[in-house]
Amino acid sequence: MEEAGASSRLHPLERPKFGELLAYARPGDTVHISEMFRLVRGTGHILDVLDVLHRDRLALRIHDGAFSAMDLTARPPRTGELLSTVKFMVQARAAAGGLQRDLQRELTYDGLRAAEVKGNKGGRRPAVPAGKIDAVRTAYLEGRSIAALARDHDVSRGAIRTAVADLLPEYTAVAPGAPAPELPVVLDMPGKVADFLRATDLEPAEHATLDLGVTVRRGQGYTLRITAAPAVHRQLLDRCQPLDGTAAVPAQRKARREYENRVNALPTASLR
């Protein structure tokens, strides 16, 4: 796997892993890409990649996005040049994709500026300060709701629940010497994994965990932000094991690997 954040700065033909793929492929093979803009960032890059694939007599299969229904490798045998209609569609759709990314960037900046005007800084909300934990616990015992306490102290509900965890109705006392219960962990589940799991026969508690997830839009896709104990994340990871099989498309296999990496990155103490 290439270094995160570095590959987008390189021309696709300069990316080491893509170069290894081209060196491994043989005439007649098909190169599979989950979505074109995962590999390229502009019209010139797309045309360069298509020229190299044609030179090496490789087919191209794009599974998602604007180019998924197009045969980008079609060339008339007499000239061997890229079809003019294909070239036009590549240029038009690449320009539209660039416009979409620019608009999303502008809207994001506008939203951040508007939030700053209102005094919101964004990012993860802080935990309950140590000096206020006793006050939070006292207020909770007096009947103050978790949502109200979160507003009062400008923190998330999860932060309040952590501060009053042993006071919650579902809390079970831990016997002396027994390991402490796992605290909930927030992880982002790729949308393709979430879509697969929603169509799978899950336990009611697992379905409830998905239903409580928060959808976060990511360009044309999304991730599902899930708060659950590490054991639940591991259960959900096991449920999506079929996405490693040959029946799954590359984008699904990649999404499962991303979620697996996030689950495996949990602190060792939580992975009992």
PDB file of N, CA and C in Angstrom, residues 22-30 53-59:
ATOM      1  N   LEU A  22       1.325  -2.571 -13.507  1.00  0.00           N
ATOM      2  CA  LEU A  22       1.548  -2.615 -14.954  1.00  0.00           C
ATOM      3  C   LEU A  22       2.645  -3.614 -15.308  1.00  0.00           C
ATOM      4  N   ALA A  23       3.665  -3.715 -14.455  1.00  0.00           N
ATOM      5  CA  ALA A  23       4.738  -4.669 -14.722  1.00  0.00           C
ATOM      6  C   ALA A  23       4.255  -6.109 -14.573  1.00  0.00           C
ATOM      7  N   TYR A  24       3.301  -6.321 -13.684  1.00  0.00           N
ATOM      8  CA  TYR A  24       2.789  -7.675 -13.438  1.00  0.00           C
ATOM      9  C   TYR A  24       1.785  -8.103 -14.506  1.00  0.00           C
ATOM     10  N   ALA A  25       0.986  -7.151 -15.011  1.00  0.00           N
ATOM     11  CA  ALA A  25      -0.090  -7.485 -15.948  1.00  0.00           C
ATOM     12  C   ALA A  25       0.466  -8.004 -17.264  1.00  0.00           C
ATOM     13  N   ARG A  26      -0.326  -8.841 -17.929  1.00  0.00           N
ATOM     14  CA  ARG A  26       0.026  -9.413 -19.219  1.00  0.00           C
ATOM     15  C   ARG A  26      -1.028  -9.039 -20.258  1.00  0.00           C
ATOM     16  N   PRO A  27      -0.667  -8.976 -21.531  1.00  0.00           N
ATOM     17  CA  PRO A  27      -1.648  -8.630 -22.573  1.00  0.00           C
ATOM     18  C   PRO A  27      -2.905  -9.473 -22.441  1.00  0.00           C
ATOM     19  N   GLY A  28      -4.048  -8.785 -22.504  1.00  0.00           N
ATOM     20  CA  GLY A  28      -5.329  -9.455 -22.352  1.00  0.00           C
ATOM     21  C   GLY A  28      -5.890  -9.382 -20.949  1.00  0.00           C
ATOM     22  N   ASP A  29      -5.060  -8.983 -19.966  1.00  0.00           N
ATOM     23  CA  ASP A  29      -5.550  -8.835 -18.593  1.00  0.00           C
ATOM     24  C   ASP A  29      -6.447  -7.608 -18.484  1.00  0.00           C
ATOM     25  N   THR A  30      -7.221  -7.571 -17.405  1.00  0.00           N
ATOM     26  CA  THR A  30      -8.102  -6.435 -17.142  1.00  0.00           C
ATOM     27  C   THR A  30      -7.673  -5.752 -15.850  1.00  0.00           C
ATOM     28  N   LEU A  53      -2.307   1.745 -21.103  1.00  0.00           N
ATOM     29  CA  LEU A  53      -3.078   0.501 -21.097  1.00  0.00           C
ATOM     30  C   LEU A  53      -3.233  -0.038 -22.515  1.00  0.00           C
ATOM     31  N   HIS A  54      -3.477   0.885 -23.468  1.00  0.00           N
ATOM     32  CA  HIS A  54      -3.597   0.460 -24.873  1.00  0.00           C
ATOM     33  C   HIS A  54      -2.269  -0.104 -25.378  1.00  0.00           C
ATOM     34  N   ARG A  55      -1.179   0.554 -25.012  1.00  0.00           N
ATOM     35  CA  ARG A  55       0.145   0.090 -25.443  1.00  0.00           C
ATOM     36  C   ARG A  55       0.417  -1.321 -24.944  1.00  0.00           C
ATOM     37  N   ASP A  56       0.024  -1.586 -23.694  1.00  0.00           N
ATOM     38  CA  ASP A  56       0.281  -2.895 -23.096  1.00  0.00           C
ATOM     39  C   ASP A  56      -0.846  -3.886 -23.369  1.00  0.00           C
ATOM     40  N   ARG A  57      -1.834  -3.470 -24.173  1.00  0.00           N
ATOM     41  CA  ARG A  57      -2.975  -4.320 -24.534  1.00  0.00           C
ATOM     42  C   ARG A  57      -3.713  -4.823 -23.287  1.00  0.00           C
ATOM     43  N   LEU A  58      -4.033  -3.874 -22.409  1.00  0.00           N
ATOM     44  CA  LEU A  58      -4.762  -4.170 -21.176  1.00  0.00           C
ATOM     45  C   LEU A  58      -6.147  -3.543 -21.246  1.00  0.00           C
ATOM     46  N   ALA A  59      -7.143  -4.260 -20.756  1.00  0.00           N
ATOM     47  CA  ALA A  59      -8.501  -3.718 -20.662  1.00  0.00           C
ATOM     48  C   ALA A  59      -8.654  -2.989 -19.332  1.00  0.00           C
TER      49      ALA A  59
END
